[in-house]
Amino acid sequence: AQSVTQLDSQVPVFEEAPVELRCNYSSSVSVYLFWYVQYPNQGLQLLLKYLSGSTLVKGINGFEAEFNKSQTSFHLRKPSVHISDTAEYFCAVTYNNNDMRFGAGTRLTVKP
Amino acid sequence: DVKVTQSSRYLVKRTGEKVFLECVQDMDHENMFWYRQDPGLGLRLIYFSYDVKMKEKGDIPEGYSVSREKKERFSLILESASTNQTSMYLCASSDRDPNQPQHFGDGTRLSIL
């Protein structure tokens, strides 16, 4: 079965520090990759997506992610986080049959 | 911007009640989805629909049913609510093209007492 693994359930980090949230997915011929953010008591908002082309994708709020086909990974990064980035982040993968799978989520907590 | 609206943000019901959760989208999307979100489990797909009057079971359909009589509206029904259905429920919609993202409502936090 197709699966998405977010390797860290919680990531605490200090303000202005860099952060990486890791995501791996089960291999498939073709996939579309997404990162979503969920702020407290809200639904999920799209941060960025990878469909094809350049493996480095830039999204909103200064986030970026890199698609690595050989490692089947799509890690999310930000060079300097803010308090307002505190949220839960979900990696999602759409496989070629339109089946979107979500990871379990990573709770990012930015401390002052 | 796509707008997905869930009828209630918070809902409290009693065991055995029939519960309706409503979702409306305004972007003429073909696909609509219902998920439940529980801590540590991420999002689990309950049902989805790819067209009016069409529905497909997701990973955890037991105890739920759905209705899609109009393209913009997708309803989730708990036939006889139980305490283990206390959860956050998220509705989403998307274009038919698989490379398009899903757009989410703000969620309904349902408590079954």
PDB file of C-alpha atoms in Angstrom:
ATOM      1  CA  ALA A   1       0.000   0.000   0.000  1.00  0.00           C
ATOM      2  CA  GLN A   2       1.096   3.541  -0.671  1.00  0.00           C
ATOM      3  CA  SER A   3       2.292   5.395   2.403  1.00  0.00           C
ATOM      4  CA  VAL A   4       3.761   8.694   3.549  1.00  0.00           C
ATOM      5  CA  THR A   5       6.065   8.889   6.546  1.00  0.00           C
ATOM      6  CA  GLN A   6       6.847  12.036   8.454  1.00  0.00           C
ATOM      7  CA  LEU A   7       9.843  11.117  10.500  1.00  0.00           C
ATOM      8  CA  ASP A   8       9.356  13.578  13.353  1.00  0.00           C
ATOM      9  CA  SER A   9       6.098  13.974  15.222  1.00  0.00           C
ATOM     10  CA  GLN A  10       7.337  17.087  17.050  1.00  0.00           C
ATOM     11  CA  VAL A  11      10.063  19.588  16.227  1.00  0.00           C
ATOM     12  CA  PRO A  12      10.887  22.309  18.775  1.00  0.00           C
ATOM     13  CA  VAL A  13      13.127  25.101  17.532  1.00  0.00           C
ATOM     14  CA  PHE A  14      14.155  28.584  18.611  1.00  0.00           C
ATOM     15  CA  GLU A  15      13.063  31.677  16.717  1.00  0.00           C
ATOM     16  CA  GLU A  16      15.322  32.618  13.774  1.00  0.00           C
ATOM     17  CA  ALA A  17      16.863  29.142  13.660  1.00  0.00           C
ATOM     18  CA  PRO A  18      16.646  26.993  10.512  1.00  0.00           C
ATOM     19  CA  VAL A  19      14.291  24.044  10.402  1.00  0.00           C
ATOM     20  CA  GLU A  20      13.812  20.917   8.306  1.00  0.00           C
ATOM     21  CA  LEU A  21      10.690  18.761   8.444  1.00  0.00           C
ATOM     22  CA  ARG A  22      11.245  15.375   6.894  1.00  0.00           C
ATOM     23  CA  CYS A  23       8.921  13.415   4.625  1.00  0.00           C
ATOM     24  CA  ASN A  24       9.438  10.102   2.837  1.00  0.00           C
ATOM     25  CA  TYR A  25       6.962   8.279   0.629  1.00  0.00           C
ATOM     26  CA  SER A  26       6.652   4.801  -0.795  1.00  0.00           C
ATOM     27  CA  SER A  27       8.036   4.569  -4.274  1.00  0.00           C
ATOM     28  CA  SER A  28       5.876   4.855  -7.338  1.00  0.00           C
ATOM     29  CA  VAL A  29       6.252   5.631 -11.015  1.00  0.00           C
ATOM     30  CA  SER A  30       4.766   9.077 -10.775  1.00  0.00           C
ATOM     31  CA  VAL A  31       3.730  11.173  -7.833  1.00  0.00           C
ATOM     32  CA  TYR A  32       2.668  14.689  -7.042  1.00  0.00           C
ATOM     33  CA  LEU A  33       3.913  16.062  -3.736  1.00  0.00           C
ATOM     34  CA  PHE A  34       2.428  18.654  -1.416  1.00  0.00           C
ATOM     35  CA  TRP A  35       3.053  20.283   1.930  1.00  0.00           C
ATOM     36  CA  TYR A  36       0.160  21.705   3.926  1.00  0.00           C
ATOM     37  CA  VAL A  37       0.103  23.768   7.125  1.00  0.00           C
ATOM     38  CA  GLN A  38      -2.610  23.699   9.760  1.00  0.00           C
ATOM     39  CA  TYR A  39      -2.894  26.491  12.308  1.00  0.00           C
ATOM     40  CA  PRO A  40      -4.893  25.837  15.500  1.00  0.00           C
ATOM     41  CA  ASN A  41      -8.612  25.330  14.920  1.00  0.00           C
ATOM     42  CA  GLN A  42      -8.301  25.716  11.173  1.00  0.00           C
ATOM     43  CA  GLY A  43      -8.268  23.497   8.121  1.00  0.00           C
ATOM     44  CA  LEU A  44      -5.214  22.723   6.034  1.00  0.00           C
ATOM     45  CA  GLN A  45      -3.676  25.363   3.769  1.00  0.00           C
ATOM     46  CA  LEU A  46      -1.411  24.585   0.853  1.00  0.00           C
ATOM     47  CA  LEU A  47       2.235  25.642   1.414  1.00  0.00           C
ATOM     48  CA  LEU A  48       3.756  24.346  -1.800  1.00  0.00           C
ATOM     49  CA  LYS A  49       3.574  21.592  -4.373  1.00  0.00           C
ATOM     50  CA  TYR A  50       5.875  19.659  -6.662  1.00  0.00           C
ATOM     51  CA  LEU A  51       4.467  18.481  -9.974  1.00  0.00           C
ATOM     52  CA  SER A  52       7.502  18.300 -12.275  1.00  0.00           C
ATOM     53  CA  GLY A  53      10.573  20.255 -13.339  1.00  0.00           C
ATOM     54  CA  SER A  54      13.007  21.817 -10.874  1.00  0.00           C
ATOM     55  CA  THR A  55      13.404  19.689  -7.775  1.00  0.00           C
ATOM     56  CA  LEU A  56      13.554  22.736  -5.508  1.00  0.00           C
ATOM     57  CA  VAL A  57      10.121  24.213  -4.934  1.00  0.00           C
ATOM     58  CA  LYS A  58       9.417  27.509  -3.221  1.00  0.00           C
ATOM     59  CA  GLY A  59       6.193  28.114  -1.351  1.00  0.00           C
ATOM     60  CA  ILE A  60       4.509  30.710   0.781  1.00  0.00           C
ATOM     61  CA  ASN A  61       5.869  32.172   4.019  1.00  0.00           C
ATOM     62  CA  GLY A  62       9.502  31.538   3.030  1.00  0.00           C
ATOM     63  CA  PHE A  63       9.242  27.738   2.980  1.00  0.00           C
ATOM     64  CA  GLU A  64      10.835  25.554   0.341  1.00  0.00           C
ATOM     65  CA  ALA A  65      11.055  21.842  -0.291  1.00  0.00           C
ATOM     66  CA  GLU A  66      13.332  19.591  -2.299  1.00  0.00           C
ATOM     67  CA  PHE A  67      12.165  16.552  -4.220  1.00  0.00           C
ATOM     68  CA  ASN A  68      14.677  13.705  -4.167  1.00  0.00           C
ATOM     69  CA  LYS A  69      13.518  10.888  -6.381  1.00  0.00           C
ATOM     70  CA  SER A  70      16.292   8.421  -5.507  1.00  0.00           C
ATOM     71  CA  GLN A  71      15.592   8.786  -1.785  1.00  0.00           C
ATOM     72  CA  THR A  72      11.819   9.164  -2.270  1.00  0.00           C
ATOM     73  CA  SER A  73      11.884  12.206  -0.024  1.00  0.00           C
ATOM     74  CA  PHE A  74      10.320  15.665  -0.028  1.00  0.00           C
ATOM     75  CA  HIS A  75      11.744  17.524   2.967  1.00  0.00           C
ATOM     76  CA  LEU A  76      10.450  20.963   3.926  1.00  0.00           C
ATOM     77  CA  ARG A  77      12.884  23.688   4.984  1.00  0.00           C
ATOM     78  CA  LYS A  78      12.944  27.259   6.184  1.00  0.00           C
ATOM     79  CA  PRO A  79      16.209  29.122   6.848  1.00  0.00           C
ATOM     80  CA  SER A  80      14.849  31.263   9.684  1.00  0.00           C
ATOM     81  CA  VAL A  81      11.589  30.541  11.496  1.00  0.00           C
ATOM     82  CA  HIS A  82       9.221  32.931  13.261  1.00  0.00           C
ATOM     83  CA  ILE A  83       6.918  32.442  16.212  1.00  0.00           C
ATOM     84  CA  SER A  84       4.024  32.604  13.741  1.00  0.00           C
ATOM     85  CA  ASP A  85       5.281  29.424  12.014  1.00  0.00           C
ATOM     86  CA  THR A  86       4.144  27.387  15.016  1.00  0.00           C
ATOM     87  CA  ALA A  87       1.642  24.957  13.500  1.00  0.00           C
ATOM     88  CA  GLU A  88       1.198  21.403  12.335  1.00  0.00           C
ATOM     89  CA  TYR A  89       2.639  20.492   8.958  1.00  0.00           C
ATOM     90  CA  PHE A  90       1.436  17.680   6.729  1.00  0.00           C
ATOM     91  CA  CYS A  91       3.176  16.074   3.799  1.00  0.00           C
ATOM     92  CA  ALA A  92       0.840  14.637   1.152  1.00  0.00           C
ATOM     93  CA  VAL A  93       1.433  12.543  -1.943  1.00  0.00           C
ATOM     94  CA  THR A  94      -0.937  11.919  -4.827  1.00  0.00           C
ATOM     95  CA  TYR A  95      -0.226   8.668  -6.595  1.00  0.00           C
ATOM     96  CA  ASN A  96      -1.087   8.077 -10.220  1.00  0.00           C
ATOM     97  CA  ASN A  97      -4.610   6.888  -9.483  1.00  0.00           C
ATOM     98  CA  ASN A  98      -5.608  10.193  -7.845  1.00  0.00           C
ATOM     99  CA  ASP A  99      -5.186   8.655  -4.396  1.00  0.00           C
ATOM    100  CA  MET A 100      -3.845  11.327  -2.020  1.00  0.00           C
ATOM    101  CA  ARG A 101      -2.108  10.056   1.105  1.00  0.00           C
ATOM    102  CA  PHE A 102      -1.186  12.192   4.099  1.00  0.00           C
ATOM    103  CA  GLY A 103       1.568  11.782   6.607  1.00  0.00           C
ATOM    104  CA  ALA A 104       0.751  11.770  10.323  1.00  0.00           C
ATOM    105  CA  GLY A 105       1.896  15.367  10.701  1.00  0.00           C
ATOM    106  CA  THR A 106       4.783  17.206  12.379  1.00  0.00           C
ATOM    107  CA  ARG A 107       4.067  19.718  15.093  1.00  0.00           C
ATOM    108  CA  LEU A 108       6.508  22.606  14.775  1.00  0.00           C
ATOM    109  CA  THR A 109       6.882  24.710  17.912  1.00  0.00           C
ATOM    110  CA  VAL A 110       8.932  27.895  17.625  1.00  0.00           C
ATOM    111  CA  LYS A 111      10.208  29.207  20.936  1.00  0.00           C
ATOM    112  CA  PRO A 112      11.246  32.811  21.612  1.00  0.00           C
TER     113      PRO A 112
ATOM    114  CA  ASP B   1      -9.984  31.811  -3.931  1.00  0.00           C
ATOM    115  CA  VAL B   2     -11.628  28.467  -3.392  1.00  0.00           C
ATOM    116  CA  LYS B   3     -14.016  28.440  -0.498  1.00  0.00           C
ATOM    117  CA  VAL B   4     -14.953  25.248   1.290  1.00  0.00           C
ATOM    118  CA  THR B   5     -17.509  25.847   4.006  1.00  0.00           C
ATOM    119  CA  GLN B   6     -18.406  23.400   6.738  1.00  0.00           C
ATOM    120  CA  SER B   7     -21.723  24.113   8.403  1.00  0.00           C
ATOM    121  CA  SER B   8     -20.552  23.866  12.015  1.00  0.00           C
ATOM    122  CA  ARG B   9     -17.225  24.539  13.749  1.00  0.00           C
ATOM    123  CA  TYR B  10     -18.251  22.754  16.944  1.00  0.00           C
ATOM    124  CA  LEU B  11     -20.954  20.182  17.494  1.00  0.00           C
ATOM    125  CA  VAL B  12     -22.000  18.164  20.546  1.00  0.00           C
ATOM    126  CA  LYS B  13     -24.294  15.171  20.125  1.00  0.00           C
ATOM    127  CA  ARG B  14     -25.376  12.173  22.149  1.00  0.00           C
ATOM    128  CA  THR B  15     -24.651   8.513  21.612  1.00  0.00           C
ATOM    129  CA  GLY B  16     -27.121   6.936  19.212  1.00  0.00           C
ATOM    130  CA  GLU B  17     -28.131  10.181  17.505  1.00  0.00           C
ATOM    131  CA  LYS B  18     -28.049  10.539  13.722  1.00  0.00           C
ATOM    132  CA  VAL B  19     -25.592  13.308  12.892  1.00  0.00           C
ATOM    133  CA  PHE B  20     -25.264  15.302   9.673  1.00  0.00           C
ATOM    134  CA  LEU B  21     -22.128  17.230   8.735  1.00  0.00           C
ATOM    135  CA  GLU B  22     -22.507  19.490   5.728  1.00  0.00           C
ATOM    136  CA  CYS B  23     -19.875  20.801   3.338  1.00  0.00           C
ATOM    137  CA  VAL B  24     -20.245  23.220   0.435  1.00  0.00           C
ATOM    138  CA  GLN B  25     -17.632  24.324  -2.106  1.00  0.00           C
ATOM    139  CA  ASP B  26     -17.899  27.180  -4.565  1.00  0.00           C
ATOM    140  CA  MET B  27     -15.346  26.261  -7.244  1.00  0.00           C
ATOM    141  CA  ASP B  28     -17.283  23.696  -9.273  1.00  0.00           C
ATOM    142  CA  HIS B  29     -14.859  20.958  -8.226  1.00  0.00           C
ATOM    143  CA  GLU B  30     -15.652  17.414  -9.239  1.00  0.00           C
ATOM    144  CA  ASN B  31     -13.970  15.728  -6.279  1.00  0.00           C
ATOM    145  CA  MET B  32     -15.011  16.065  -2.657  1.00  0.00           C
ATOM    146  CA  PHE B  33     -13.640  14.302   0.402  1.00  0.00           C
ATOM    147  CA  TRP B  34     -14.370  13.679   4.072  1.00  0.00           C
ATOM    148  CA  TYR B  35     -11.524  13.004   6.504  1.00  0.00           C
ATOM    149  CA  ARG B  36     -11.268  12.594  10.206  1.00  0.00           C
ATOM    150  CA  GLN B  37      -8.231  13.893  12.028  1.00  0.00           C
ATOM    151  CA  ASP B  38      -7.005  12.400  15.283  1.00  0.00           C
ATOM    152  CA  PRO B  39      -3.775  13.183  17.169  1.00  0.00           C
ATOM    153  CA  GLY B  40      -0.855  11.118  15.921  1.00  0.00           C
ATOM    154  CA  LEU B  41      -2.883   9.570  13.099  1.00  0.00           C
ATOM    155  CA  GLY B  42      -2.943  12.417  10.620  1.00  0.00           C
ATOM    156  CA  LEU B  43      -5.854  12.537   8.196  1.00  0.00           C
ATOM    157  CA  ARG B  44      -7.771   9.374   7.434  1.00  0.00           C
ATOM    158  CA  LEU B  45     -10.107   9.253   4.472  1.00  0.00           C
ATOM    159  CA  ILE B  46     -13.677   8.266   5.268  1.00  0.00           C
ATOM    160  CA  TYR B  47     -15.414   8.681   1.889  1.00  0.00           C
ATOM    161  CA  PHE B  48     -14.895  10.579  -1.307  1.00  0.00           C
ATOM    162  CA  SER B  49     -16.996  11.478  -4.306  1.00  0.00           C
ATOM    163  CA  TYR B  50     -15.861  12.200  -7.852  1.00  0.00           C
ATOM    164  CA  ASP B  51     -19.225  13.225  -9.236  1.00  0.00           C
ATOM    165  CA  VAL B  52     -22.818  13.879  -8.294  1.00  0.00           C
ATOM    166  CA  LYS B  53     -24.465  10.789  -6.790  1.00  0.00           C
ATOM    167  CA  MET B  54     -21.141   8.932  -6.908  1.00  0.00           C
ATOM    168  CA  LYS B  55     -19.282   7.828  -3.798  1.00  0.00           C
ATOM    169  CA  GLU B  56     -16.337   5.659  -2.913  1.00  0.00           C
ATOM    170  CA  LYS B  57     -15.265   4.239   0.423  1.00  0.00           C
ATOM    171  CA  GLY B  58     -12.046   5.467   1.901  1.00  0.00           C
ATOM    172  CA  ASP B  59      -9.945   3.801   4.556  1.00  0.00           C
ATOM    173  CA  ILE B  60     -12.397   4.026   7.472  1.00  0.00           C
ATOM    174  CA  PRO B  61     -16.008   4.086   6.161  1.00  0.00           C
ATOM    175  CA  GLU B  62     -17.531   1.970   8.931  1.00  0.00           C
ATOM    176  CA  GLY B  63     -20.245   3.823  10.833  1.00  0.00           C
ATOM    177  CA  TYR B  64     -20.503   6.569   8.215  1.00  0.00           C
ATOM    178  CA  SER B  65     -22.400   7.252   5.027  1.00  0.00           C
ATOM    179  CA  VAL B  66     -22.376  10.150   2.572  1.00  0.00           C
ATOM    180  CA  SER B  67     -24.655  11.938   0.185  1.00  0.00           C
ATOM    181  CA  ARG B  68     -23.895  14.037  -2.870  1.00  0.00           C
ATOM    182  CA  GLU B  69     -27.099  15.184  -4.516  1.00  0.00           C
ATOM    183  CA  LYS B  70     -25.604  18.408  -5.899  1.00  0.00           C
ATOM    184  CA  LYS B  71     -22.109  19.063  -7.182  1.00  0.00           C
ATOM    185  CA  GLU B  72     -21.317  21.728  -4.601  1.00  0.00           C
ATOM    186  CA  ARG B  73     -22.535  19.855  -1.530  1.00  0.00           C
ATOM    187  CA  PHE B  74     -21.182  16.741   0.179  1.00  0.00           C
ATOM    188  CA  SER B  75     -22.759  15.506   3.390  1.00  0.00           C
ATOM    189  CA  LEU B  76     -21.322  13.114   5.942  1.00  0.00           C
ATOM    190  CA  ILE B  77     -23.800  11.126   8.013  1.00  0.00           C
ATOM    191  CA  LEU B  78     -23.153   9.289  11.257  1.00  0.00           C
ATOM    192  CA  GLU B  79     -26.010   6.810  11.294  1.00  0.00           C
ATOM    193  CA  SER B  80     -25.863   6.139  15.052  1.00  0.00           C
ATOM    194  CA  ALA B  81     -23.180   8.210  16.727  1.00  0.00           C
ATOM    195  CA  SER B  82     -20.767   6.532  19.113  1.00  0.00           C
ATOM    196  CA  THR B  83     -18.170   7.977  21.468  1.00  0.00           C
ATOM    197  CA  ASN B  84     -15.305   6.681  19.296  1.00  0.00           C
ATOM    198  CA  GLN B  85     -16.484   9.017  16.561  1.00  0.00           C
ATOM    199  CA  THR B  86     -15.504  12.032  18.636  1.00  0.00           C
ATOM    200  CA  SER B  87     -12.988  13.728  16.360  1.00  0.00           C
ATOM    201  CA  MET B  88     -12.162  16.620  14.053  1.00  0.00           C
ATOM    202  CA  TYR B  89     -13.828  16.200  10.660  1.00  0.00           C
ATOM    203  CA  LEU B  90     -12.381  17.906   7.611  1.00  0.00           C
ATOM    204  CA  CYS B  91     -14.031  18.342   4.229  1.00  0.00           C
ATOM    205  CA  ALA B  92     -11.985  19.005   1.088  1.00  0.00           C
ATOM    206  CA  SER B  93     -12.563  19.499  -2.610  1.00  0.00           C
ATOM    207  CA  SER B  94     -10.365  19.358  -5.674  1.00  0.00           C
ATOM    208  CA  ASP B  95     -10.359  19.505  -9.408  1.00  0.00           C
ATOM    209  CA  ARG B  96     -10.484  16.172 -11.216  1.00  0.00           C
ATOM    210  CA  ASP B  97      -6.844  16.523 -12.360  1.00  0.00           C
ATOM    211  CA  PRO B  98      -4.654  14.546  -9.882  1.00  0.00           C
ATOM    212  CA  ASN B  99      -1.927  17.194  -9.934  1.00  0.00           C
ATOM    213  CA  GLN B 100      -4.219  19.715  -8.303  1.00  0.00           C
ATOM    214  CA  PRO B 101      -4.201  20.210  -4.521  1.00  0.00           C
ATOM    215  CA  GLN B 102      -7.137  19.643  -2.247  1.00  0.00           C
ATOM    216  CA  HIS B 103      -8.779  22.676  -0.639  1.00  0.00           C
ATOM    217  CA  PHE B 104      -9.979  22.291   2.924  1.00  0.00           C
ATOM    218  CA  GLY B 105     -12.715  23.681   5.100  1.00  0.00           C
ATOM    219  CA  ASP B 106     -11.992  24.841   8.644  1.00  0.00           C
ATOM    220  CA  GLY B 107     -13.184  21.584  10.153  1.00  0.00           C
ATOM    221  CA  THR B 108     -15.951  20.499  12.517  1.00  0.00           C
ATOM    222  CA  ARG B 109     -14.941  19.413  15.992  1.00  0.00           C
ATOM    223  CA  LEU B 110     -17.545  16.808  16.904  1.00  0.00           C
ATOM    224  CA  SER B 111     -18.015  15.520  20.427  1.00  0.00           C
ATOM    225  CA  ILE B 112     -20.226  12.517  21.110  1.00  0.00           C
ATOM    226  CA  LEU B 113     -21.303  12.230  24.735  1.00  0.00           C
TER     227      LEU B 113
END
